[in-house]
Each structure stands twice: as C-alpha cells, then as structure tokens.
XYZ file of C-alpha atoms in Angstrom:
710
model
C 19.929 -21.845 -30.329
C 20.630 -21.651 -26.589
C 17.316 -20.477 -25.090
C 13.891 -19.368 -26.261
C 12.224 -16.764 -24.030
C 8.423 -16.872 -24.159
C 6.736 -15.935 -20.887
C 7.738 -12.484 -19.638
C 9.139 -11.312 -22.982
C 9.745 -12.654 -26.480
C 13.256 -13.488 -27.606
C 16.008 -16.056 -27.851
C 19.673 -16.613 -27.059
C 21.939 -18.064 -29.748
C 25.614 -18.459 -30.512
C 26.429 -16.110 -33.403
C 29.450 -14.629 -35.128
C 29.710 -10.832 -35.091
C 28.618 -10.783 -38.735
C 25.585 -12.978 -38.050
C 24.591 -10.848 -35.057
C 24.764 -7.735 -37.258
C 22.688 -9.396 -39.985
C 20.011 -10.585 -37.552
C 19.905 -7.193 -35.875
C 18.997 -5.628 -39.215
C 15.935 -7.853 -39.710
C 12.642 -5.984 -39.369
C 11.206 -8.447 -36.815
C 14.268 -8.286 -34.545
C 14.162 -5.356 -32.149
C 17.360 -5.862 -30.216
C 20.623 -7.853 -30.084
C 22.655 -7.920 -26.837
C 25.958 -9.655 -26.145
C 25.898 -12.140 -23.248
C 27.221 -10.522 -20.024
C 28.785 -12.343 -17.061
C 27.836 -11.824 -13.406
C 29.209 -13.099 -10.082
C 27.597 -14.064 -6.774
C 27.869 -11.448 -3.976
C 28.825 -12.984 -1.101
C 18.881 -16.130 13.547
C 18.864 -13.214 15.576
C 18.403 -10.805 12.706
C 14.652 -11.434 12.532
C 14.117 -10.589 16.198
C 16.236 -7.482 15.651
C 13.893 -6.495 12.805
C 10.849 -6.888 15.058
C 9.646 -10.230 13.667
C 9.721 -12.336 16.820
C 7.589 -15.472 16.786
C 6.239 -14.449 20.196
C 4.562 -11.189 19.115
C 1.048 -11.940 17.775
C 0.630 -8.444 16.326
C 3.712 -8.262 14.110
C 3.924 -8.770 10.352
C 5.226 -12.329 10.753
C 2.245 -13.626 12.698
C -0.437 -11.496 11.055
C 0.460 -13.169 7.740
C 0.722 -16.703 9.180
C 4.475 -16.450 8.636
C 4.160 -15.951 4.893
C 1.919 -18.939 4.193
C 0.810 -18.877 0.566
C 3.639 -16.751 -0.842
C 6.276 -18.140 -3.220
C 9.803 -16.705 -3.168
C 11.919 -17.211 -6.283
C 15.702 -17.306 -5.812
C 18.183 -16.781 -8.673
C 21.393 -18.266 -7.301
C 23.727 -21.297 -7.159
C 21.133 -24.004 -6.456
C 19.819 -25.543 -3.258
C 20.443 -28.438 -0.862
C 17.027 -29.344 0.479
C 17.791 -32.627 2.248
C 18.019 -30.906 5.599
C 15.940 -30.113 8.669
C 16.498 -26.491 7.656
C 13.914 -26.898 4.872
C 11.412 -29.192 6.571
C 7.756 -28.788 5.593
C 6.179 -29.539 8.968
C 2.826 -27.787 9.317
C 2.701 -26.587 5.719
C -0.467 -27.168 3.715
C -0.700 -28.222 0.065
C 1.410 -26.497 -2.571
C -0.540 -23.441 -3.856
C -2.759 -24.520 -6.751
C -1.599 -21.568 -8.867
C 1.973 -22.930 -8.918
C 3.065 -24.010 -12.401
C 6.707 -24.839 -11.688
C 8.448 -28.166 -11.155
C 10.872 -29.851 -8.772
C 12.034 -33.159 -10.232
C 14.961 -35.575 -10.025
C 17.873 -34.726 -12.309
C 21.445 -35.977 -12.112
C 22.338 -36.331 -8.429
C 19.383 -34.164 -7.385
C 16.894 -36.562 -5.821
C 13.482 -34.901 -5.718
C 12.338 -37.298 -2.983
C 15.040 -35.855 -0.694
C 15.359 -32.271 -1.866
C 11.768 -31.320 -2.811
C 8.751 -31.084 -0.526
C 5.997 -28.627 0.328
C 8.701 -26.085 1.288
C 10.976 -26.392 -1.765
C 8.458 -26.567 -4.605
C 10.601 -25.479 -7.541
C 14.136 -26.272 -8.704
C 15.475 -25.553 -12.193
C 18.982 -25.074 -13.613
C 20.475 -23.160 -16.543
C 23.955 -23.701 -17.983
C 23.683 -23.284 -21.750
C 25.057 -19.756 -21.608
C 28.098 -20.927 -19.652
C 28.660 -23.777 -22.125
C 28.677 -21.456 -25.104
C 30.746 -18.790 -23.322
C 33.451 -21.323 -22.433
C 33.146 -23.462 -25.560
C 32.149 -26.629 -23.671
C 30.292 -29.533 -25.262
C 27.930 -31.817 -23.356
C 30.602 -34.396 -22.508
C 32.992 -31.742 -21.194
C 30.380 -29.934 -19.105
C 29.174 -33.177 -17.522
C 32.711 -33.881 -16.285
C 33.188 -30.419 -14.783
C 29.778 -29.462 -13.392
C 26.944 -31.049 -11.449
C 24.131 -30.695 -13.980
C 21.240 -30.393 -11.584
C 19.658 -27.820 -9.238
C 21.890 -29.096 -6.408
C 23.998 -26.402 -4.739
C 27.743 -26.888 -5.351
C 28.773 -23.632 -3.650
C 26.604 -23.156 -0.575
C 25.674 -19.593 -1.529
C 22.218 -20.415 -2.912
C 21.222 -22.621 0.031
C 22.311 -19.907 2.475
C 20.328 -17.234 0.593
C 17.215 -19.434 0.318
C 17.292 -20.267 4.028
C 17.677 -16.606 4.977
C 14.570 -15.722 2.970
C 12.251 -18.584 3.937
C 14.016 -21.344 5.893
C 12.164 -23.490 8.427
C 12.553 -23.465 12.214
C 15.588 -25.269 13.654
C 15.620 -25.343 17.461
C 18.556 -25.293 19.873
C 21.217 -24.851 17.210
C 24.776 -25.026 18.473
C 27.440 -23.390 16.329
C 31.036 -24.134 17.314
C 30.004 -24.439 20.942
C 27.913 -21.255 20.922
C 24.214 -21.615 21.692
C 22.456 -19.810 18.828
C 18.922 -20.719 19.996
C 16.185 -21.108 17.390
C 17.029 -20.075 13.840
C 14.733 -19.619 10.826
C 14.196 -17.626 7.657
C 12.140 -14.471 7.301
C 8.979 -16.122 5.965
C 9.157 -19.672 7.396
C 5.793 -20.721 5.925
C 6.532 -19.358 2.443
C 7.528 -21.699 -0.384
C 10.886 -21.608 -2.190
C 11.604 -21.914 -5.903
C 15.292 -22.105 -6.865
C 16.553 -21.084 -10.308
C 20.178 -22.210 -10.471
C 22.166 -19.818 -12.640
C 25.401 -19.758 -10.600
C 28.254 -22.188 -11.237
C 31.838 -22.541 -9.993
C 34.738 -23.625 -12.198
C 37.803 -25.624 -11.193
C 39.561 -22.386 -10.152
C 36.802 -21.509 -7.707
C 35.487 -18.572 -9.746
C 31.714 -18.116 -9.769
C 29.892 -17.599 -13.053
C 26.382 -16.371 -13.826
C 25.627 -15.914 -17.525
C 23.251 -13.202 -18.670
C 21.332 -15.489 -21.037
C 20.957 -18.048 -18.222
C 19.665 -15.355 -15.869
C 17.078 -14.243 -18.433
C 15.954 -17.864 -18.852
C 15.528 -18.135 -15.072
C 13.508 -14.898 -14.921
C 11.379 -16.048 -17.841
C 10.540 -19.363 -16.162
C 9.942 -17.728 -12.789
C 7.320 -15.442 -14.346
C 5.569 -18.448 -15.878
C 5.862 -20.549 -12.716
C 4.070 -17.959 -10.598
C 6.575 -16.611 -8.047
C 5.526 -13.639 -5.892
C 8.993 -12.101 -5.538
C 12.383 -12.645 -7.184
C 15.653 -12.388 -5.253
C 19.057 -12.018 -6.946
C 22.310 -12.002 -4.958
C 24.769 -11.510 -7.784
C 26.017 -8.647 -9.933
C 28.347 -7.498 -12.676
C 31.066 -4.881 -12.977
C 30.961 -1.499 -11.258
C 30.114 0.166 -14.566
C 26.428 1.042 -14.840
C 24.762 0.728 -18.244
C 21.376 2.084 -19.241
C 18.544 -0.404 -19.610
C 18.250 0.613 -23.262
C 22.007 0.376 -23.920
C 22.530 -2.606 -26.209
C 26.168 -3.084 -25.223
C 25.996 -2.954 -21.435
C 25.744 -5.881 -19.056
C 22.953 -4.225 -17.117
C 20.794 -3.955 -20.206
C 20.110 -7.641 -19.520
C 19.609 -7.335 -15.753
C 17.704 -4.077 -16.077
C 15.313 -5.235 -18.780
C 14.818 -8.718 -17.280
C 13.829 -7.155 -13.966
C 11.683 -4.569 -15.800
C 9.503 -7.293 -17.264
C 9.163 -9.024 -13.895
C 8.190 -5.777 -12.148
C 5.795 -4.936 -14.982
C 3.932 -8.142 -14.147
C 3.730 -7.260 -10.462
C 6.745 -9.267 -9.262
C 9.083 -7.268 -6.970
C 12.720 -7.770 -7.992
C 15.228 -7.622 -5.119
C 18.959 -7.295 -5.863
C 22.069 -7.249 -3.668
C 23.769 -3.864 -3.999
C 27.330 -5.202 -4.125
C 30.389 -5.564 -1.898
C 32.624 -2.855 -3.382
C 32.282 -0.272 -0.578
C 33.030 2.040 1.042
C 33.870 4.014 -2.100
C 31.148 6.155 -3.673
C 29.555 5.293 -7.036
C 29.987 1.533 -6.497
C 26.352 0.473 -6.096
C 24.820 -1.495 -8.991
C 22.347 -2.022 -10.665
C 20.306 1.150 -10.293
C 17.050 0.750 -12.274
C 14.171 2.494 -10.449
C 11.957 -0.634 -10.470
C 14.631 -2.725 -8.722
C 14.720 -2.865 -4.910
C 18.454 -2.480 -4.286
C 19.690 -3.625 -0.892
C 22.654 -2.459 1.173
C 23.981 -4.358 4.175
C 23.831 -3.421 7.844
C 24.792 -5.314 10.940
C 22.264 -6.363 13.578
C 22.173 -6.042 17.356
C 24.056 -9.299 17.841
C 27.775 -9.820 17.552
C 30.114 -12.757 18.198
C 33.204 -11.554 20.034
C 36.344 -13.112 21.477
C 37.645 -11.268 24.576
C 41.386 -10.539 24.634
C 42.549 -9.571 28.132
C 45.901 -7.846 28.622
C 47.804 -8.245 31.869
C 46.967 -4.614 32.724
C 43.286 -5.747 32.918
C 42.327 -3.970 29.705
C 39.954 -6.192 27.676
C 39.628 -5.827 23.913
C 36.774 -7.508 22.038
C 38.196 -9.239 18.980
C 36.365 -11.041 16.192
C 36.555 -14.750 15.484
C 35.302 -17.988 16.949
C 37.583 -19.446 19.617
C 36.309 -22.944 20.392
C 38.884 -24.158 22.909
C 39.114 -23.785 26.647
C 39.885 -20.356 28.046
C 43.644 -19.938 27.935
C 45.818 -18.817 30.805
C 47.849 -15.644 30.363
C 50.587 -16.242 27.810
C 53.477 -14.182 26.509
C 52.651 -11.739 23.732
C 54.983 -10.928 20.859
C 54.399 -8.492 17.982
C 56.363 -6.917 15.132
C 55.039 -3.755 13.515
C 57.540 -3.986 10.648
C 56.264 -7.439 9.568
C 53.182 -6.741 7.441
C 53.067 -9.472 4.791
C 53.314 -13.270 4.484
C 56.752 -12.848 2.925
C 57.915 -10.889 5.967
C 56.641 -13.680 8.239
C 59.127 -16.096 6.685
C 61.923 -13.998 8.247
C 60.638 -14.501 11.818
C 62.874 -16.546 14.096
C 60.659 -19.466 15.170
C 62.213 -19.487 18.659
C 60.949 -15.927 19.207
C 57.289 -16.912 18.724
C 57.109 -20.536 19.857
C 54.599 -20.986 22.688
C 53.540 -17.324 22.483
C 50.591 -15.330 21.152
C 51.676 -13.504 17.993
C 50.024 -10.297 16.760
C 50.748 -8.789 13.335
C 49.384 -5.973 11.185
C 48.250 -7.349 7.796
C 46.553 -5.705 4.826
C 44.212 -8.233 3.215
C 42.199 -11.367 3.876
C 44.455 -13.288 1.480
C 47.395 -12.316 3.693
C 45.615 -13.992 6.629
C 45.178 -17.271 4.746
C 48.801 -17.321 3.609
C 50.166 -16.291 7.016
C 48.253 -18.997 8.877
C 49.672 -21.593 6.495
C 53.189 -20.195 6.936
C 52.851 -20.254 10.748
C 51.458 -23.803 10.873
C 54.717 -25.381 12.055
C 56.006 -22.404 14.055
C 54.643 -23.495 17.427
C 52.663 -20.230 17.799
C 50.101 -20.540 20.600
C 47.554 -18.225 18.903
C 47.506 -15.654 16.101
C 45.962 -12.151 16.323
C 45.743 -9.993 13.194
C 45.133 -6.245 13.208
C 43.623 -5.269 9.875
C 40.971 -3.258 8.079
C 37.386 -4.395 8.739
C 36.801 -7.800 7.164
C 33.577 -8.777 5.420
C 32.717 -11.208 8.228
C 33.844 -13.943 10.580
C 35.330 -16.917 8.757
C 36.518 -20.174 10.229
C 39.995 -19.880 8.747
C 41.201 -22.910 10.692
C 38.678 -25.186 8.998
C 39.024 -23.582 5.578
C 42.776 -24.148 5.304
C 43.193 -26.941 7.856
C 45.477 -25.025 10.253
C 44.664 -25.523 13.958
C 46.168 -22.252 15.261
C 43.506 -20.232 17.196
C 42.833 -17.050 15.228
C 41.280 -13.702 16.225
C 41.246 -10.414 14.339
C 40.980 -6.861 15.653
C 40.656 -3.518 13.910
C 43.642 -1.221 13.490
C 42.773 0.956 16.488
C 42.544 -2.108 18.737
C 45.768 -3.417 17.238
C 47.531 -0.185 18.142
C 46.231 -0.492 21.734
C 47.773 -3.948 21.987
C 51.013 -2.760 20.367
C 51.258 0.237 22.752
C 50.799 -2.126 25.714
C 53.557 -4.357 24.320
C 55.918 -1.381 23.955
C 55.177 -0.126 27.487
C 55.971 -3.540 28.938
C 59.244 -3.783 27.019
C 60.322 -0.309 28.102
C 59.668 -1.351 31.720
C 61.416 -4.731 31.337
C 58.110 -6.553 31.860
C 56.903 -9.641 30.034
C 53.754 -8.624 28.049
C 50.936 -11.093 28.653
C 47.583 -11.713 27.001
C 44.706 -14.131 27.619
C 42.227 -15.350 24.980
C 38.780 -16.230 26.341
C 36.034 -18.322 24.763
C 33.896 -16.535 22.208
C 30.579 -15.148 23.408
C 27.470 -13.547 21.926
C 26.625 -9.893 22.619
C 23.086 -8.670 22.017
C 21.107 -5.462 22.230
C 22.497 -2.099 23.228
C 26.051 -3.400 23.515
C 26.305 -3.471 19.703
C 26.553 -0.298 17.580
C 24.450 -0.374 14.413
C 26.375 0.377 11.229
C 26.594 -0.034 7.489
C 29.712 -2.215 7.078
C 32.695 -1.151 5.035
C 32.105 -3.702 2.273
C 28.555 -2.594 1.372
C 28.573 -0.687 -1.945
C 27.706 3.001 -1.764
C 25.747 5.430 -3.901
C 25.151 7.527 -5.776
C 24.454 5.783 -9.062
C 27.194 6.474 -11.581
C 24.642 6.348 -14.433
C 21.648 8.218 -13.010
C 22.544 9.982 -9.740
C 19.030 11.464 -9.792
C 17.737 7.972 -8.899
C 18.752 7.564 -5.253
C 20.407 4.199 -4.583
C 20.611 1.977 -2.608
C 16.947 1.827 -1.584
C 17.074 0.049 1.769
C 19.434 -1.829 4.104
C 19.038 -5.132 5.941
C 21.288 -7.346 8.065
C 24.167 -8.763 6.031
C 27.001 -9.243 8.557
C 27.672 -12.705 10.001
C 24.292 -14.115 9.015
C 23.809 -17.698 10.205
C 21.973 -19.867 7.677
C 21.954 -23.374 6.229
C 24.543 -24.704 3.764
C 25.146 -28.132 2.177
C 26.770 -30.582 4.620
C 29.977 -30.853 2.567
C 30.634 -27.104 2.488
C 32.071 -26.563 5.962
C 30.323 -24.776 8.787
C 28.972 -26.595 11.821
C 25.775 -28.637 12.141
C 24.800 -27.703 8.572
C 24.977 -23.941 9.205
C 27.538 -21.234 8.510
C 28.070 -17.541 9.098
C 28.306 -15.550 5.864
C 28.498 -11.830 5.181
C 27.724 -9.648 2.186
C 24.874 -7.836 0.514
C 24.039 -11.346 -0.787
C 22.830 -12.048 2.752
C 21.021 -8.697 3.086
C 18.931 -9.101 -0.091
C 17.097 -12.293 1.021
C 16.131 -10.543 4.263
C 14.191 -8.070 2.119
C 12.848 -10.878 -0.103
C 11.541 -12.741 2.952
C 9.887 -9.576 4.249
C 8.274 -8.984 0.857
C 7.010 -12.577 1.004
C 5.154 -11.550 4.174
C 3.962 -8.231 2.725
C 2.536 -9.981 -0.344
C 0.277 -11.958 1.991
C -0.734 -8.862 3.957
C -1.272 -6.732 0.822
C -1.666 -9.014 -2.214
C -2.715 -6.149 -4.498
C 0.187 -3.819 -3.777
C 2.459 -3.078 -6.738
C 6.245 -3.554 -6.553
C 6.542 0.246 -6.291
C 4.066 0.358 -3.390
C 6.033 -2.331 -1.565
C 9.311 -0.493 -2.102
C 7.719 2.737 -0.889
C 6.451 1.041 2.276
C 9.935 -0.307 2.994
C 11.778 2.961 2.335
C 9.389 5.395 4.071
C 9.206 3.423 7.332
C 12.877 2.428 7.626
C 15.060 3.106 10.658
C 17.434 6.051 10.274
C 18.761 9.049 12.194
C 15.224 10.479 12.457
C 13.380 7.350 13.562
C 15.827 5.075 15.418
C 16.697 5.471 19.076
C 20.455 5.636 18.564
C 22.912 6.676 15.870
C 23.612 4.406 12.888
C 27.193 4.625 11.627
C 28.901 4.139 8.280
C 32.058 2.056 8.509
C 34.940 2.952 6.243
C 37.547 5.624 5.708
C 36.668 8.027 8.501
C 33.606 6.545 10.200
C 30.566 8.850 10.085
C 26.811 8.856 10.591
C 25.179 6.805 7.818
C 23.522 8.802 5.030
C 21.167 7.835 2.153
C 24.047 6.802 -0.112
C 25.015 4.270 2.562
C 21.587 2.761 3.219
C 18.854 4.527 1.240
C 15.838 5.107 3.461
C 17.545 3.264 6.314
C 17.487 -0.188 7.919
C 14.329 -2.114 7.106
C 11.461 -1.922 9.606
C 9.039 -4.717 8.556
C 6.251 -3.917 10.997
C 6.278 -0.294 9.901
C 6.109 -1.389 6.260
C 2.960 -3.400 7.014
C 1.147 -0.134 7.844
C 2.992 2.763 6.148
C 0.038 5.193 6.068
C 0.946 6.664 2.674
C 2.700 5.190 -0.345
C 4.485 6.628 -3.377
C 3.126 4.372 -6.115
C 4.206 3.957 -9.748
C 3.132 1.968 -12.775
C 4.653 0.944 -16.105
C 4.065 4.395 -17.615
C 6.310 5.921 -14.951
C 9.056 3.417 -15.730
C 8.718 4.027 -19.458
C 8.981 7.785 -18.920
C 12.192 7.092 -17.017
C 13.595 5.195 -20.009
C 12.637 8.087 -22.253
C 14.416 10.519 -19.925
C 17.771 8.788 -20.441
C 18.124 10.590 -23.769
C 18.211 7.562 -26.052
C 16.460 7.440 -29.396
C 12.823 6.452 -29.762
C 13.949 3.310 -31.548
C 16.118 2.107 -28.675
C 13.437 2.793 -26.067
C 10.792 1.092 -28.196
C 13.046 -1.911 -28.739
C 13.787 -2.211 -25.037
C 10.106 -2.450 -24.146
C 8.527 -4.215 -27.101
C 6.979 -7.665 -27.460
C 6.102 -7.762 -23.799
C 3.507 -10.493 -23.224
C 1.122 -9.850 -20.331
C 0.252 -13.355 -19.126
C -2.416 -12.062 -16.745
C -4.417 -10.214 -19.385
C -3.335 -12.250 -22.441
C -2.203 -9.175 -24.330
C 0.928 -8.278 -26.239
C 2.266 -4.764 -25.717
C 4.313 -3.084 -28.393
C 7.179 -0.837 -27.417
C 6.407 2.755 -26.537
C 7.258 5.900 -28.428
C 8.504 8.687 -26.191
C 6.429 11.884 -26.012
C 7.796 15.031 -27.630
C 8.161 16.558 -24.157
C 9.683 13.931 -21.916
C 8.755 14.247 -18.210
C 11.644 15.132 -15.938
C 13.378 12.215 -14.274
C 13.181 14.261 -11.065
C 9.380 13.841 -11.144
C 9.520 10.047 -11.114
C 7.279 9.186 -8.149
C 10.030 7.551 -6.099
C 10.105 7.468 -2.275
C 13.253 9.604 -2.389
C 14.586 12.811 -3.936
C 18.041 13.135 -5.452
C 19.193 16.243 -7.308
C 22.691 15.903 -8.684
C 22.971 19.291 -10.398
C 21.068 22.004 -8.524
C 21.675 25.478 -9.939
C 19.439 28.062 -8.282
C 16.217 26.211 -7.600
C 14.120 23.351 -8.909
C 10.496 22.338 -8.349
C 9.573 18.668 -8.418
C 6.305 16.815 -7.980
C 5.291 13.787 -5.916
C 1.972 11.996 -5.363
C 1.023 10.001 -2.279
C -1.782 7.459 -1.915
C -3.534 6.943 1.413
C -3.504 3.287 2.501
C -4.246 4.038 6.168
C -7.279 5.510 7.881
C -9.755 6.925 5.365
C -10.082 10.267 7.161
C -6.511 11.367 7.826
C -4.633 14.632 8.091
C -0.880 14.635 7.504
C 1.386 17.520 8.420
C 4.762 18.294 6.913
C 8.116 17.711 8.635
C 11.124 18.902 6.615
C 14.854 18.732 7.313
C 16.533 20.584 4.424
C 19.997 19.493 3.293
C 22.820 21.829 4.209
C 23.018 24.930 1.962
C 19.426 24.401 0.790
C 15.947 25.632 1.623
C 12.762 23.681 0.931
C 9.220 24.911 0.296
C 6.365 22.400 -0.002
C 2.864 23.095 -1.290
C 0.464 22.145 0.154
C 2.020 21.624 3.585
C -1.037 19.786 4.950
C -2.620 16.740 3.266
C -6.281 15.974 4.025
C -7.657 12.574 2.961
C -11.249 11.339 3.036
C -13.444 8.781 1.256
C -13.300 10.830 -1.964
C -9.700 12.004 -1.758
C -7.308 9.050 -1.732
C -4.429 10.577 -3.710
C -2.851 13.984 -3.282
C -0.020 15.544 -5.268
C 2.363 18.102 -3.826
C 5.234 20.223 -5.101
C 8.659 20.501 -3.522
C 10.764 23.556 -4.333
C 14.415 23.138 -3.419
C 16.412 26.368 -3.348
C 20.175 26.661 -3.210
C 21.365 29.028 -0.464
C 25.027 28.571 -1.376
C 26.749 30.002 -4.453
C 29.677 27.604 -4.755
C 29.684 24.069 -6.050
C 29.360 21.495 -3.293
C 29.311 17.794 -2.625
C 26.054 15.991 -1.892
C 24.261 17.046 1.287
C 21.371 15.164 2.831
C 18.008 15.852 4.414
C 14.514 14.408 4.589
C 10.848 15.141 3.942
C 8.143 13.454 6.003
C 4.377 13.474 6.446
C 3.008 12.701 9.907
C -0.548 12.091 11.150
C 0.558 11.355 14.714
C 0.613 7.596 14.082
C 2.560 7.286 10.850
C 5.820 9.008 9.948
C 6.186 8.713 6.161
C 9.764 9.802 5.486
C 11.746 10.003 2.266
C 15.491 10.793 2.049
C 16.795 13.809 0.115
C 20.206 14.219 -1.528
C 21.225 17.530 -3.147
C 24.435 18.601 -4.888
C 25.016 22.204 -5.997
C-alpha cells in the first residue's frame, strides 16, 4: 500500500503486478484501476500591469484586504519560508477552519519556515519510491524528505501567488522597487509532489499528486494551483490508461467541492494542439508578457541602437571591435575559431538552441572574448548564464531579425574597409507603452487534441521574466530570480482567485472562470494590439490566450456569468462516448465533506446533451457543416434591473443569429437562456476562424471567444 485516499474521493495506491491489477480490477467493489503516470514541472511589476496597485483603494486587491482570509494551495516542489519574502507582518490568526499542518520534518524547521503566512507544508514521495524501486535507506540518501524546496520552482510559484511585500529590491544592480505576490494577505499551503533526481530531471508522480489533492481538500484550501504537466497526448478523464485520467479526475473532485483548480497550460508552443490538460472544470492558463521588459542596449558605430535581452551588470563599455561569422552556428563550429581573431572583441554568432548557448559560453571561456552576443529564436526568458555555468563573459541575446541587422552592419563596414564597432550599455527597465504585449513563443497553443469543442486555453497571465523569491542556495540575487513559463502564469491566476474568493465567497469554480474569461483583455477590449510570438508573428487569437489577458478588476464585477454545476460536468463526461460503466466508475464513491454524503457514479441519459451546449464562457465548433444551434445561459450578478444588448463579431466565412438579442433582468428574472445559430457561408473545408459574442449594458462588456472550423 502506497496511499489511501479518503477525503475528496475513495481509493488507494498500491504496488501491483499486472496480474494482481487485473484481479483487483475485476472485484465488484473496485470501480477503477489506473497505472501511475509521471508529470514534470513547467517552468513585481506584473501586478501593477494587471491593475492591482496597492495605491488604488477601489481595485480588487484593496477591496478584499489583499486576500486576507483566503488559503491558496500549491502543488509543486516545496517551499523555502525562512525569508522576508514570506513574512507574516500584519496578518491575523490562522483561519479557524484550517485543518492542515506545518511541522518540523527532516531539515525543515517549522520555527523558521512556518508562520501565519505559510500555514501548511506536506510532502509526498511514495509514488516516486515505488516507480524507481527505492527503499527508505536509498531515498533518504538521494532526496531531502521534507517540504523544503530543493529546486526553487515551488518557492517561486508560491511567492507569485501570495508572497509578502519586499521593499526596495535590487536585482543585479537594477532597482526593481517593491515586489509582492498577487494576494499578499492570503495564506499559503504547500503540497510537495515535485522532486529532482541526480540528473536534474524533475519528477511528479500521479499517485503523489492525488494524495496532495486529497489532503488539500481535507485541509480546507480555497484554490489549488498546479504548475506541472504530462505528455502532449490528451487522455479522456474516463480513460483508464491515460495520464490525464489522474489529473482530470483529481481536479474534478476538487472542483466538485467548490475548489477552483488552476493549471499551467504548458511550454510546448507555438505549435497547435500542444495545450494540456483540457478538462472543462480546469482553469488552464497561457502565458503573456507584461508592460515591463529588461533590455540591454547595443549601440553600433552608425548610431543604430538595438535592444537586446540579458542582464549586463558591469560598467558601460566603450566602443569595441565587432566580429561575427554566419557560417559558425554550433558549439562544435566554435572550436574552429582562431582565438586571435576574437580576443578583445565582441563576438556575435547565430545559434539554434539554449543548450548551444551554455556549451558555447563554456567553450569561449578562455578565448579572451570581450562579450558574447547570440542571435537566436525567442528564448523562454532571461537567464543569468554567467552565474549558472560560472563563465564571466558578458552575454546578451537578440532575435534573428536583430541579428541580421548587426550582421548587415558588419558586412557594410568590411566592404568599406571600416572597423565595425559596437558598445554594450548597462541593462535598463522599460515600462508602459514602450513594450508590445504578446503571447510568447513557448506558451502551448490550442485547440485541444482530445476535445477541440472545449476551447483551451481559458485565460492568459504574465509568465515572462517574472521576479519572485527562491531558496538562497539556488542562484538569483538577494533571494529573488527571474523565471519564465506557464508555471509562472498559473500562480498569477491563483492569486487573483484568492482575492475573488474573498470578494465572492459563494461563487462556484465555473462562475470564477467565467468572470475571468468574459472580462479579459483582447483585441476588442484592450487599447492596443496583442501579438502571438512564433512562426510568423500574428495577432493573438483564442487558441493563443483563450478569452485574453486576465483583467482582475473586471472579473470582480463581470455583470453576467456563465455558471455550471456537477451535472454539467457529468454530461460532458457522458458526451465523450465512453460506456456507462466507465463514466460511472470515474465519478463514483465521491464523498461530499460539506454535506456528509456519498455520491454514487452517474448513469448517462439515453439522449446525451451535446457537448456544444456545455455552459462554457466560450464557443468552439470543430466540425461545422451547414449550421448548428447551441444554447447558453447567463446569470445576472450585477445591477438587479439591467438590459444587455448583443454585440457579435462572426468568424470569417460564418454568420451568427442570436435569439433573443436583448436580455432584460429584474428581481424575478436572474437567469436567461439564449440560442446561437452559427451558419457556414463557405462551402469548402477551412481552418479555424475566430470571432466573439458579447452582451453590453453600457457598463459591462461580457465577451466570450468563438472558434469555428468548417
């Protein structure tokens, strides 16, 4: 026996042979047997960018006393709490409803790492032990058996969601001002399910994740945040062989008990069909940038300045000779360079991958190069390569277009018998309108490969160069580090939900997701264009960022919501086409701790409702023939007497008819259903095209994205 699950669902994890698993699966009291899957972690100014400045008394942050009273559960690699970043100054007593624990174990000293901010810390490794065949003695030698963070990922995620105020932070000589998490008065509960082996590979076992979810439900968290994922293959929640049957069903039970489940969408972009997992009850988060960017100016002798990426800490350099080779594109090629050609000069090369950068810096360590510029595809974020590999060569990277500008300048100088010169200036911080908003290349894209009729991702949040706390022995500067990934975007949403749970304690997970999606910033509601970075940059669409970039203050007062309950989710499971037995098994023995009732699994109706009618704050039709009519229901959470008028932007090659086209709410009418007929105006097959449907009362603009493929 590895684990016994008792709180959100009934079950256990055990080490079995294939024959034993088959035998147990045939027992009448056993509804389901699933093989243990493996997951991996997905690896400030952002809160002001999102409208949550401490100085605005009317925003969501301050109207909820900065999240005081909410408890954010984090499923990740542990936490390092002995830091000013998690101080509990000004916090009241731990909420009386809290049933979790934060105690000393191994080298985790509760006196140092637990307080009124970090109120829960648990760890789970039994699944890893069984997967790798490790006994207790072996595992104690390899791993730190405690909630302490050995990676830095979990601490960074936890701080982003609910870290405390740290004033006047300096990061590699840059003044970063005051930094904090999204809900600085919320409490944090860490469930350590992420471990790193001696090769540096991260590991999150499915049975460990389920144990963490199970405990989090019992402990009393208000939201669960998960910044890890599995393979790109999507499996149905009722599929007994797929890795996402564990993630999907674990999150289903949390959402069924009113706990929003936030998941990082993955870093496999910009290709389509890479976003996972895609269950409709999960809030799946894509990454965006924010309106702040750290740049390093590169000035050519012709007075053209190019803004590179990287942190240059030294004094501003004088103009130095520039040398570049367009035929040297790999670390192996670099070994052929004549050292005398590059000594005392700034070298620029075109390289393909981040691994090439690491290897090249090491190769160049003794070359006498003054500085190293790399032209490459967009990287996930700014890393301090010098500190990571111990090479002191100043490093800056530029995109391929910028690299070609520098190369063209070099060629022009050579053809004119001039010495090409370049100057590297100290890094600086750009803010506001100088920065273009975009969905970065790495962020995984939709549609869902399993159910393209469920539009994913749901929402985007800042995930590029996010500055947050890390353990002191994990690099960075002054206990903080820049990290990028949807792992950093997800806790932004979790922190915002921590605030929303204070503002609207009775809202369901579906209502919260609806509020986030329908008020997000996009091409219809933001003052400037939002781009999608990747092969052929374009305007971002719903498969890049769902409803758009999160707008927390809008979500506090959305006007209307698209709500759902467990019956809607169960109808979705029925719509996947699996047998009654599999659907019943996936949803059975669910223990409702709030009402002290046990719910048996459902039996699907003879006529299963269309998946297109699932009351999501989005519409996705993957196989439109001539026309289709779908149904949605909105609930008024704004002014009692309200009139909403329709605003439709049909996707290309489609027409849309909505009935009724005016919604009138009063004290007796709080919910109104409407029908949307989408008509193909094009006879040939087509790729997905995008549009939107919105309801406006003059104050609120309740918008949902539409995706249609002929």
